[in-house]
XYZ file of N, CA and C in Angstrom:
759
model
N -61.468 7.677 -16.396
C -60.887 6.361 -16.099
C -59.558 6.147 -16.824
N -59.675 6.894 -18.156
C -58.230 6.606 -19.060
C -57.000 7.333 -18.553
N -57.347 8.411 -18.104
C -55.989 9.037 -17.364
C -55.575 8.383 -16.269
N -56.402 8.041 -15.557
C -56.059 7.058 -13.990
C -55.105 6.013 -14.289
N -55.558 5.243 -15.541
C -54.985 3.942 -15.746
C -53.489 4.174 -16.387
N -53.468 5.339 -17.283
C -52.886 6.027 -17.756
C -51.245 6.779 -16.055
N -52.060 6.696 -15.765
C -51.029 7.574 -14.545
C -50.689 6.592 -13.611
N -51.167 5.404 -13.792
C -50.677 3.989 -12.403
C -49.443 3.330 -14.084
N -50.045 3.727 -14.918
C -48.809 3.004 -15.704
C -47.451 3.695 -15.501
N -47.773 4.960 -15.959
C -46.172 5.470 -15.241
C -45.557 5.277 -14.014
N -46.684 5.223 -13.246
C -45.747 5.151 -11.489
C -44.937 3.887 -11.778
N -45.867 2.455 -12.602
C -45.499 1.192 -12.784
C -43.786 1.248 -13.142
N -43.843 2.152 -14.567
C -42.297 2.375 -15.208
C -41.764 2.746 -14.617
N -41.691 3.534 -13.406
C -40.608 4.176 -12.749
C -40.433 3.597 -12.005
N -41.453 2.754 -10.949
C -40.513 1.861 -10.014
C -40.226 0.503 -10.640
N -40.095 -0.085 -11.441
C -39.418 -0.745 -12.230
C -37.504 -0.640 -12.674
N -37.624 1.047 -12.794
C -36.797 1.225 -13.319
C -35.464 1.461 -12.206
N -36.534 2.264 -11.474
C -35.161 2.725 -10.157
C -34.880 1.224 -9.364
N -35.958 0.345 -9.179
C -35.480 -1.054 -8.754
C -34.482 -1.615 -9.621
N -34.398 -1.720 -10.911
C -33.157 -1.962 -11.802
C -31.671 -1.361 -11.541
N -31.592 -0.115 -11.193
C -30.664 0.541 -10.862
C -30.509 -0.485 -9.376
N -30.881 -0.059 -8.456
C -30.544 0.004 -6.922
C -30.063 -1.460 -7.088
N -30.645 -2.452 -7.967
C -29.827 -3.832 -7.387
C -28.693 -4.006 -8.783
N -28.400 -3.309 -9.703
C -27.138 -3.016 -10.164
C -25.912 -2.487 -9.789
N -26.196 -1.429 -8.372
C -25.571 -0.475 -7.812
C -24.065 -1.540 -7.349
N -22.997 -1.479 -7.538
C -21.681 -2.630 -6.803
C -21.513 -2.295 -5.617
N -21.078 -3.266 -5.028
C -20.750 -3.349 -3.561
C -19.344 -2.921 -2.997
N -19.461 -1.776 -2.101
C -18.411 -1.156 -1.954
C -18.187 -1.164 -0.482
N -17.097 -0.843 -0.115
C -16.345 -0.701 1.336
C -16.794 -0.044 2.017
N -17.789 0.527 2.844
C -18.323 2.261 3.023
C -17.206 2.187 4.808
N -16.905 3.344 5.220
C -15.988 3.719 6.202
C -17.716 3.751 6.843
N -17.076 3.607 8.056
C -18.602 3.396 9.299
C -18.956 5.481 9.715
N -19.840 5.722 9.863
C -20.085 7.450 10.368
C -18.802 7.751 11.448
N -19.097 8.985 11.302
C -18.495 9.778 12.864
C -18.510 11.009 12.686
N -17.777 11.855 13.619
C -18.119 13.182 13.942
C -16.820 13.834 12.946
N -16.051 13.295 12.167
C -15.104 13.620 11.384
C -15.547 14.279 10.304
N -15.086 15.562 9.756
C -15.307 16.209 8.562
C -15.410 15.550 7.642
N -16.324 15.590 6.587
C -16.254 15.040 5.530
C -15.352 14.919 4.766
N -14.512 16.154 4.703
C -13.030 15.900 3.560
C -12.353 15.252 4.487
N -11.859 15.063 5.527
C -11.476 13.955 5.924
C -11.331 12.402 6.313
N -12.885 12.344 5.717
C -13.293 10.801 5.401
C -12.802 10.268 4.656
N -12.341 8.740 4.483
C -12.154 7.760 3.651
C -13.235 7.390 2.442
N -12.564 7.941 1.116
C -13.914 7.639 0.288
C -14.260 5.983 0.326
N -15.505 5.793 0.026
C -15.970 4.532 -0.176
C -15.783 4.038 -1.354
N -14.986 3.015 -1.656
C -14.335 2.550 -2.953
C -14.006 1.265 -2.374
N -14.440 0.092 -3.564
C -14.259 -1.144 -3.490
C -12.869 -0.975 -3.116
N -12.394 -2.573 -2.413
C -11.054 -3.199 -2.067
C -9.810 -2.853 -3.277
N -8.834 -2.340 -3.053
C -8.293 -2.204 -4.486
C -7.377 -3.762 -4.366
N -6.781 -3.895 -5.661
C -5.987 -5.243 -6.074
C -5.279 -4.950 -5.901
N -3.782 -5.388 -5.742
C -2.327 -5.311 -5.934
C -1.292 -6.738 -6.307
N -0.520 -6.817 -7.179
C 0.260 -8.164 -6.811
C 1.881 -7.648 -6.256
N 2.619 -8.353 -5.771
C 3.419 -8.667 -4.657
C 4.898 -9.075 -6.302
N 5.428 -8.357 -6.427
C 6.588 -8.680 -8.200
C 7.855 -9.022 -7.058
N 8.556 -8.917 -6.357
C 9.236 -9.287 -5.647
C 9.237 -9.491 -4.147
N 10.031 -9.830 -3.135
C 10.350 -10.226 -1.995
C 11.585 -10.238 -1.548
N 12.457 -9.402 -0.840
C 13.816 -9.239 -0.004
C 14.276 -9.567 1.237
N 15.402 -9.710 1.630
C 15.594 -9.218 2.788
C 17.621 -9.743 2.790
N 18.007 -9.298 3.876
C 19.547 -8.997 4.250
C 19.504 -9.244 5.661
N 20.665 -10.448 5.758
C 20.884 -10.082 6.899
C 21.633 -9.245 8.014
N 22.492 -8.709 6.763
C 23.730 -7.697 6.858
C 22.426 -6.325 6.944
N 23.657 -4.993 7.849
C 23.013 -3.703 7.358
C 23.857 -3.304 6.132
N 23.289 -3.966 4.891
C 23.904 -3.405 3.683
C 22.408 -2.348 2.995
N 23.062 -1.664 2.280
C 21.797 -0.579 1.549
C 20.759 -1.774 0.686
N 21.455 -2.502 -0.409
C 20.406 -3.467 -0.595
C 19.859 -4.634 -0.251
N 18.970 -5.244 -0.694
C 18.556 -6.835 -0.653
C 18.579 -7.580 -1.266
N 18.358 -8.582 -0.885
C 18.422 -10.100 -1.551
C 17.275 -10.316 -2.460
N 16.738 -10.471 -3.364
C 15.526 -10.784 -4.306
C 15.462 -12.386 -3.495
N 13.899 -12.682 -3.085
C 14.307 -14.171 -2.977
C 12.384 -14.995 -3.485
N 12.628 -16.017 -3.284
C 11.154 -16.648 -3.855
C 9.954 -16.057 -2.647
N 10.589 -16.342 -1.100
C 9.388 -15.637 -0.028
C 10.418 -15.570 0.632
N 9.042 -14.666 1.837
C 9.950 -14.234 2.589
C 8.821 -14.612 4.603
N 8.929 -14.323 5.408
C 8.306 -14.799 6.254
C 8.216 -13.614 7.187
N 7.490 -13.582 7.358
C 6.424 -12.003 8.489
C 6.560 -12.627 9.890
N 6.894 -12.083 11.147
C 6.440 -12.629 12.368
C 5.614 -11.113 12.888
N 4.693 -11.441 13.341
C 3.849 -10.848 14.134
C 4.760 -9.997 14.928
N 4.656 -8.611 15.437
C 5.613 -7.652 15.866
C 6.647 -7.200 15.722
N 7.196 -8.062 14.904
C 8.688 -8.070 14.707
C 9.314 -7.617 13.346
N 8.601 -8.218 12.423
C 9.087 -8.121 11.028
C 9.615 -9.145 9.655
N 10.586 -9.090 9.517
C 11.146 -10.073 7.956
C 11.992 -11.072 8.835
N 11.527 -12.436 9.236
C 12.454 -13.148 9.859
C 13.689 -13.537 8.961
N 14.794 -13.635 9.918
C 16.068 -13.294 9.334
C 16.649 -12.056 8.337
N 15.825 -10.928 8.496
C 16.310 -9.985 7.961
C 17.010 -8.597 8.953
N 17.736 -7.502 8.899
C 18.554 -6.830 9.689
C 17.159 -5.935 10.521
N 16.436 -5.721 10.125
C 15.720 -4.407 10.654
C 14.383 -5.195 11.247
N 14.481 -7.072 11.884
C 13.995 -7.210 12.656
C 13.632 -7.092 14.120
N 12.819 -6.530 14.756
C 12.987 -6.206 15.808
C 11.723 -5.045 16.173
N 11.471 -5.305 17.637
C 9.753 -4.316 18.465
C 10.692 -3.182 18.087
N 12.250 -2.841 18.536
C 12.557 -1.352 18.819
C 13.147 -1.135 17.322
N 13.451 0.173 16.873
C 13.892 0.715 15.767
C 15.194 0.130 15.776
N 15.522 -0.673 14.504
C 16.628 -1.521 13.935
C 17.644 -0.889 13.113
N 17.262 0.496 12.450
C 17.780 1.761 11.325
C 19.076 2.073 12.305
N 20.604 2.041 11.684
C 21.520 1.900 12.685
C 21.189 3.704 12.497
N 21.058 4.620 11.752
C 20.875 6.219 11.854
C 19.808 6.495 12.705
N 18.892 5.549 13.360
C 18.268 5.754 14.475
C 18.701 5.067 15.953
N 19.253 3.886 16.008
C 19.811 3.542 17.051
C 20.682 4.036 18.514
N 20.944 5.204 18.349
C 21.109 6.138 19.175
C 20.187 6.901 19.953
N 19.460 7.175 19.649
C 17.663 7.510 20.248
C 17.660 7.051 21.352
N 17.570 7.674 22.586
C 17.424 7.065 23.969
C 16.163 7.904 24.579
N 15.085 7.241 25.048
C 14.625 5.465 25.018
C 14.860 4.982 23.675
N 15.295 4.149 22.415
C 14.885 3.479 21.754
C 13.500 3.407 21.637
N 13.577 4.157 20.245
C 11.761 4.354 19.574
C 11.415 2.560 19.123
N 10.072 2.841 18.963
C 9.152 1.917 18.660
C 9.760 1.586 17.017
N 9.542 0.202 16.857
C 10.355 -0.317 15.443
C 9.229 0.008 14.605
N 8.588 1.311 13.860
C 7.607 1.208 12.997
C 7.822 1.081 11.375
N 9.271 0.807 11.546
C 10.095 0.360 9.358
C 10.354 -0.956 10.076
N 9.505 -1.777 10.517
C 9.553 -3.540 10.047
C 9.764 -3.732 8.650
N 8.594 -3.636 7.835
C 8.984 -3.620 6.653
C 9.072 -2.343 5.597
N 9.408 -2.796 4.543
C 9.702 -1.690 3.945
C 9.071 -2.336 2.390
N 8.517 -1.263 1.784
C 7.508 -1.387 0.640
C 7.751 -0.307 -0.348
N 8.077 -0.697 -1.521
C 8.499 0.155 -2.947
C 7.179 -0.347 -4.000
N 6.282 0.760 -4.437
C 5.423 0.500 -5.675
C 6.824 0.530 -7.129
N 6.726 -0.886 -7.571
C 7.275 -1.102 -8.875
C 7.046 0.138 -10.080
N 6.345 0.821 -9.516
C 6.024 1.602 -10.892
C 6.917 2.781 -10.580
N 7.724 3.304 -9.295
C 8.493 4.076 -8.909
C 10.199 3.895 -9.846
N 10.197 2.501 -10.314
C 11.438 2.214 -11.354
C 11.293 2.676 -12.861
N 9.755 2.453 -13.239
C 9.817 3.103 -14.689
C 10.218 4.865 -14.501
N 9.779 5.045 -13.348
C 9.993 6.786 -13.129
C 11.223 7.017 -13.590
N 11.860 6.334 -12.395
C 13.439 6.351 -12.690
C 14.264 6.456 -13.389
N 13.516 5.387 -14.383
C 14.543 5.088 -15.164
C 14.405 6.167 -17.141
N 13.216 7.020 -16.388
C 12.491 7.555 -18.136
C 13.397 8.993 -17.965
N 12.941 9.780 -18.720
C 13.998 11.214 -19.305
C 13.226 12.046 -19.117
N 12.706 12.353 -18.586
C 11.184 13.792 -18.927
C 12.195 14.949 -19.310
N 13.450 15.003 -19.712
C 13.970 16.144 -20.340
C 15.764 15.394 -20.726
N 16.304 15.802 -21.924
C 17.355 15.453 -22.360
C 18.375 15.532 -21.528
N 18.874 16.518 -20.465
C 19.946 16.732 -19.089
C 19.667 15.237 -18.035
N 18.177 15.177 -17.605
C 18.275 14.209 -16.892
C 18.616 12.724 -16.821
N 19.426 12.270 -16.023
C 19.641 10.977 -16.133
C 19.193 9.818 -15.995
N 19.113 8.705 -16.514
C 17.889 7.754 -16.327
C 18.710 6.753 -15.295
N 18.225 6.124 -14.614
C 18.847 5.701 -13.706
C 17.557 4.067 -13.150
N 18.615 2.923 -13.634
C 18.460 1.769 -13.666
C 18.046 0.738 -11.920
N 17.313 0.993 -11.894
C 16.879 0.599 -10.542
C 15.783 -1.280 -10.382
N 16.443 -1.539 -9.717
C 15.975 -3.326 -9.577
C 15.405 -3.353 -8.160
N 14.192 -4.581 -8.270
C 13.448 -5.490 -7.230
C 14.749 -5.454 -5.616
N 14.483 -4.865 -5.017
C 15.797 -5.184 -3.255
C 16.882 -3.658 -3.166
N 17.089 -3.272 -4.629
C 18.475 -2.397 -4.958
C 17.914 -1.027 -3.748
N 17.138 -0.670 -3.632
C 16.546 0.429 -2.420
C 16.232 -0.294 -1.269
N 16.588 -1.361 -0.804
C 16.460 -1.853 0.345
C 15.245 -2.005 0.842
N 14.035 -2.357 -0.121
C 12.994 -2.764 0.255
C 12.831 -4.182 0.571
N 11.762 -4.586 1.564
C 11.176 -5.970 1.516
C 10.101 -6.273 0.573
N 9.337 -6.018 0.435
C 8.686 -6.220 -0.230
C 8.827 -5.156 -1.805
N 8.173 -5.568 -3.435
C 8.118 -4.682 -4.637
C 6.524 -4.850 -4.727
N 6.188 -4.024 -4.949
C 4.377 -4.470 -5.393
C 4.103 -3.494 -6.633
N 3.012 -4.286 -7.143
C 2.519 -3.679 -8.546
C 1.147 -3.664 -8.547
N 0.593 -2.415 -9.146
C -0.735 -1.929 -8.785
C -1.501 -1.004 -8.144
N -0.316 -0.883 -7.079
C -1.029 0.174 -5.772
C -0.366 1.219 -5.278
N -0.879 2.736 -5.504
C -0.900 3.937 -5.489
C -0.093 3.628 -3.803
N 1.097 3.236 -3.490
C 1.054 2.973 -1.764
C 1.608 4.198 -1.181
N 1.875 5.310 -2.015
C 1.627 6.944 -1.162
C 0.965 7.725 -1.048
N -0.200 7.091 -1.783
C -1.605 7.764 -1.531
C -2.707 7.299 -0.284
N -1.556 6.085 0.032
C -2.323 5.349 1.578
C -2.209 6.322 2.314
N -3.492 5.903 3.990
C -3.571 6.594 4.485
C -3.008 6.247 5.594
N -2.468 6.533 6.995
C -1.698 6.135 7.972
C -2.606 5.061 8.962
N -1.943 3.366 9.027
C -3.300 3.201 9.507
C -4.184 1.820 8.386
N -3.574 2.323 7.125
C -3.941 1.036 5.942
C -3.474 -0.063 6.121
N -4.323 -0.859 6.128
C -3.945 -2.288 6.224
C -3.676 -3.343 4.658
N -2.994 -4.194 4.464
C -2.370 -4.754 3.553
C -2.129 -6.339 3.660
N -3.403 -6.834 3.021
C -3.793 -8.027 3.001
C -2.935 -8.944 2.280
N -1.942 -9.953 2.278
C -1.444 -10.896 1.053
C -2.337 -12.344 1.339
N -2.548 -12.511 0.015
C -3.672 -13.635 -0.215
C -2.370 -14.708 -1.023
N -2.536 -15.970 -0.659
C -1.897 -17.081 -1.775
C -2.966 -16.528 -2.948
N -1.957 -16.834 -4.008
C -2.460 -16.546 -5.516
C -3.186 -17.508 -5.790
N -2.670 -18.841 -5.603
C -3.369 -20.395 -5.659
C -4.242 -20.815 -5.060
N -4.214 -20.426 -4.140
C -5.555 -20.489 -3.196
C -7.075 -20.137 -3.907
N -8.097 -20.781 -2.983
C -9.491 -20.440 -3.264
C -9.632 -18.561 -3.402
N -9.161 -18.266 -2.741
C -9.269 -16.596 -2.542
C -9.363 -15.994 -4.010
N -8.255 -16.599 -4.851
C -8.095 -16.067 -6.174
C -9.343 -15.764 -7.005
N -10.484 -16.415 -7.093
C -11.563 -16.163 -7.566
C -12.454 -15.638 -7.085
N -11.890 -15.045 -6.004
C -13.380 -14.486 -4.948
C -13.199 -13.096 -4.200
N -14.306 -12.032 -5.110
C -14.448 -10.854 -5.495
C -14.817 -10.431 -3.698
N -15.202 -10.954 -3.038
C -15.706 -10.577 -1.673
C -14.096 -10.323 -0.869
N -14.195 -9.062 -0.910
C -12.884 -8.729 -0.166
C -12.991 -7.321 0.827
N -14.717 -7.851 1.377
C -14.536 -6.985 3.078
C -13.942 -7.251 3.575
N -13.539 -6.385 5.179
C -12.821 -6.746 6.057
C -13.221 -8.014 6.668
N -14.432 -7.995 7.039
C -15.040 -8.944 7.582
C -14.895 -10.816 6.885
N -14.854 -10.530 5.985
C -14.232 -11.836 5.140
C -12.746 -11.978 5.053
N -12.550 -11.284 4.866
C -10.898 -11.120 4.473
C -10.627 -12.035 6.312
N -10.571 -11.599 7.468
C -10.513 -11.977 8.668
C -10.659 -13.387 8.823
N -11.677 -13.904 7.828
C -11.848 -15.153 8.246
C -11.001 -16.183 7.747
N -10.198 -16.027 6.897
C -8.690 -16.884 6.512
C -7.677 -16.307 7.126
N -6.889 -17.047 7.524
C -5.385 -16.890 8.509
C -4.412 -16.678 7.103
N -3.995 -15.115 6.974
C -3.066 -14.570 5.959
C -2.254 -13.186 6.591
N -1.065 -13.280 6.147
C -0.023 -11.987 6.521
C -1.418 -10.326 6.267
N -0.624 -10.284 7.389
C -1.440 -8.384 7.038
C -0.214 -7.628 7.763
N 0.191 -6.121 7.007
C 0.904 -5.353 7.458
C -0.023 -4.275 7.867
N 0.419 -3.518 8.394
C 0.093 -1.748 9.077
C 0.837 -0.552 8.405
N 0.376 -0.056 7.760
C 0.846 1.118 7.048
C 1.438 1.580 8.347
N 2.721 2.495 8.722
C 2.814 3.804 9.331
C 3.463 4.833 8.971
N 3.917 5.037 7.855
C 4.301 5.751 7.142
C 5.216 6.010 5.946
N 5.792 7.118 5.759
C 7.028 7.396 4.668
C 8.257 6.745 4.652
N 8.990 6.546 3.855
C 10.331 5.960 3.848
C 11.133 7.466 3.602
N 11.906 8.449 4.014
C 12.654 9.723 4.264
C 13.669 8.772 2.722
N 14.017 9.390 2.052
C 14.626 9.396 0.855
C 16.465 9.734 1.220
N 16.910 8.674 2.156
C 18.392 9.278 3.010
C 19.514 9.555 2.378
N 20.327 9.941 2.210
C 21.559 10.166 1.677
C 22.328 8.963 1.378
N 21.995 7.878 1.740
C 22.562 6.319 1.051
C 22.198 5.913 -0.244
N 21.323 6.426 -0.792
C 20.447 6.946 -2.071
C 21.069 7.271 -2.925
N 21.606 8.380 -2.433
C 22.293 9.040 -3.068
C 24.446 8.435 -3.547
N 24.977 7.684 -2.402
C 25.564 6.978 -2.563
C 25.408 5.826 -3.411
N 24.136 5.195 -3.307
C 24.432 3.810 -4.429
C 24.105 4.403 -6.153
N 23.424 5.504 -6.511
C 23.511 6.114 -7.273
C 23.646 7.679 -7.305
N 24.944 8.260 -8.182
C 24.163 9.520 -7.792
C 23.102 10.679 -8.749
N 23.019 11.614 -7.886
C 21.468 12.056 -8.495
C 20.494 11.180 -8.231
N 20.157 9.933 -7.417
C 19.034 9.123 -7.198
C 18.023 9.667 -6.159
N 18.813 10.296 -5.620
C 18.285 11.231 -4.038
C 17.195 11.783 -4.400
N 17.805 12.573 -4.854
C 16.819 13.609 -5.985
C 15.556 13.639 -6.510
N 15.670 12.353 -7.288
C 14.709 12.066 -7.934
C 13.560 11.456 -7.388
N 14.011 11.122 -5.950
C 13.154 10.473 -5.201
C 12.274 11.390 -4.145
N 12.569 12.792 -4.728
C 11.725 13.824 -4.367
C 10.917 15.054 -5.192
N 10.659 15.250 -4.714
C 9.522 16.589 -5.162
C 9.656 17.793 -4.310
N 9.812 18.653 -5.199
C 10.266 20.122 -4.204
C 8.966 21.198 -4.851
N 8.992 22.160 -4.380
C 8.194 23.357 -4.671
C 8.701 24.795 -5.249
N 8.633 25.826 -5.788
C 9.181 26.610 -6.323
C 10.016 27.005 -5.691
N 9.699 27.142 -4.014
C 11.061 27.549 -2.830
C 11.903 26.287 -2.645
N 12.504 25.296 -3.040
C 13.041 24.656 -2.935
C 12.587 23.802 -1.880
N 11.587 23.360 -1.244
C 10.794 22.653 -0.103
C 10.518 21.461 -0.674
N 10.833 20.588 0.259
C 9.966 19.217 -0.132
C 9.000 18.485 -0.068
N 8.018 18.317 -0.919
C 6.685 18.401 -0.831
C 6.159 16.929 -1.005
N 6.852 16.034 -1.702
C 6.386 14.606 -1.917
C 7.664 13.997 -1.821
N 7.470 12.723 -1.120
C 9.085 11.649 -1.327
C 8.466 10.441 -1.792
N 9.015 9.843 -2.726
C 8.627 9.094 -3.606
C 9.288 7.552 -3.271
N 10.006 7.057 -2.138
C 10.906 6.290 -1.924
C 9.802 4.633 -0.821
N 9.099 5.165 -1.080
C 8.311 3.689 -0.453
C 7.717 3.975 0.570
N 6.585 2.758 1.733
C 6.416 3.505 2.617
C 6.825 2.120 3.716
N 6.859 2.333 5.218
C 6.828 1.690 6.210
C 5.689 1.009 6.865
N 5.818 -0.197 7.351
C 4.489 -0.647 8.183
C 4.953 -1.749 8.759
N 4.359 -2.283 10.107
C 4.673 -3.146 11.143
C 3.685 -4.657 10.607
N 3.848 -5.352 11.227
C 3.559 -6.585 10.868
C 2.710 -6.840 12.046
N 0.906 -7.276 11.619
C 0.506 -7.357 12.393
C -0.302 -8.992 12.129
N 0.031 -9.876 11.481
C -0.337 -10.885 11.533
C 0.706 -11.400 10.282
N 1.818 -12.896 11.472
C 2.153 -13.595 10.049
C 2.297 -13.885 9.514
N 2.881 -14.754 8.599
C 2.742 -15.802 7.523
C 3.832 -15.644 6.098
N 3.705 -16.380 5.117
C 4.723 -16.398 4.309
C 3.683 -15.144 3.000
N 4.835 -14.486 2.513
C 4.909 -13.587 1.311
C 5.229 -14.228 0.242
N 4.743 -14.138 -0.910
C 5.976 -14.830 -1.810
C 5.905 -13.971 -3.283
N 6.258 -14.284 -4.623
C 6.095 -13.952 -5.238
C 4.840 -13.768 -5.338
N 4.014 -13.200 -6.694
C 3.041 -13.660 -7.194
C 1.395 -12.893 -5.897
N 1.821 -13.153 -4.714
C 0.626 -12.580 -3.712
C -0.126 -11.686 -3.845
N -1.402 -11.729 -4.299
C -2.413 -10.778 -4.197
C -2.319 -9.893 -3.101
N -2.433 -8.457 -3.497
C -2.757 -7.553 -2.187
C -3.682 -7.033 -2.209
N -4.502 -7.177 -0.926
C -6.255 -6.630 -0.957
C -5.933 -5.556 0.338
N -6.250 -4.137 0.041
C -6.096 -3.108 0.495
C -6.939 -2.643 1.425
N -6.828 -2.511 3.059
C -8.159 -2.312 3.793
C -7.916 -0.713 4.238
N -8.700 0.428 3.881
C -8.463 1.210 4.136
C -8.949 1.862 5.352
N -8.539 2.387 6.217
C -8.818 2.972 7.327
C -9.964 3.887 7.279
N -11.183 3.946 8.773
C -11.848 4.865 8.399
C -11.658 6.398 8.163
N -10.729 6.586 8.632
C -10.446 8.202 8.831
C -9.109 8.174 7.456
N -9.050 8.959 6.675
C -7.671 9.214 5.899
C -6.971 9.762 6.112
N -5.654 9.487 6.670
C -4.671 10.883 7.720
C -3.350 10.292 6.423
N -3.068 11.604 5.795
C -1.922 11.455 5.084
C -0.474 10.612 5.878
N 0.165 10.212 5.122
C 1.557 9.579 5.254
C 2.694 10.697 5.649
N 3.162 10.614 6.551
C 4.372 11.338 6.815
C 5.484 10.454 7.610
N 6.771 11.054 7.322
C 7.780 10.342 7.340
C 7.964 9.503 9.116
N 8.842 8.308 9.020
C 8.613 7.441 10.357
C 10.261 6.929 10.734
């Protein structure tokens, strides 16, 4: 009888214990199945954070921008009142293209942490080079988010900071949907152009990554995405990151 009672006590401790775990476990994003390779799946990882450190735009085609308090998204189009609004490609080095390609650099997006790069020495020859919020002709600066490790296809939530949202950790897709807020469309790389290299030089450069054969293997210069719902940007905006199910690297647009 003593071993019996003895052996329902352990089963007791163990499901005790694994029930402790399973409702500790956090709540994460999971990408839905499919017939897609596994290394090509989207890992399952909570919503990441981001905040929004500046906001641009020009109405001139000059190389930089304007730093301003917000800025305003229209649905298909892009940065109202800015040069590279527009469905067809606005880039006057693409404007020649006949048919006229699809406008997929509506906006344009620089991770802030691409300026400390810039501006540090990783060896005594190299030059450090002083780079500001608009000076690369971005619309948007953000801080926080890995945005060349997105996948083609990522979506990019801005939340008011002030808003109810600010305290509230629930940032599925499915929630996220149910407040009317700007969302962009990842579609790709920003090509690191030779105007780069004009407003500083040696900036070109640095805004790449080559390989022992001289190949270029990473560009470090921001990425592109269309505007698919939109609303005002401003300083300060939370970015809640929706990642696509499938992960298809970034290449240039």
């Amino acid at each position: 009888m003593w071993p019996l009672l003895f052996a329902n006590l352990v089963l007791l401790v163990v499901f005790i214990v694994i029930t402790r775990r399973i409702h500790k476990r956090p709540s994460v994003i999971t990408a839905p199945t499919s017939s897609v390779p596994s290394s090509t799946k989207a890992a399952a990882t909570k919503s990441t954070l981001g905040r929004v450190l500046a906001v641009c735009k020009s109405q001139e085609h000059v190389f930089s921008k304007t730093p301003l308090p917000s800025i305003y998204l229209i649905a298909g189009l892009g940065v109202e009142g800015d040069c590279h609004l527009g469905r067809t490609v606005q880039h006057r080095s693409r404007k020649h293209i006949r048919p006229v390609p699809v406008n997929l650099r509506q906006v344009h997006l620089i991770h802030s942490e691409l300026f400390h790069q810039l501006s540090s020495q990783a060896n005594p020859e190299d030059e450090a080079h002083i780079v500001k919020p608009g000076d690369l002709g971005e619309n948007i600066t953000t801080q926080g988010i890995d945005l060349l490790s997105l996948g083609e296809g990522t979506r990019l939530h801005f939340l008011d900071s002030s808003g109810d949202d600010e305290d509230d950790d629930d940032h599925t897709p499915r929630r996220l949907r149910q407040h009317q807020h700007p969302v962009v469309r990842v579609t790709g790389l920003r090509n690191p152009c030779p105007q780069i290299q004009k407003f500083q030089r040696g900036l070109q450069e640095k805004c790449l990554v080559r390989d022992a054969q001289g190949n270029v293997v990473e560009r470090k210069a921001g990425v592109m995405s269309v505007v698919e719902v939109g609303g005002h940007v401003t300083i300060g905006s939370k970015i809640v990151v929706e990642a696509p199910a499938v992960h298809i690297p970034l290449s240039c647009v």
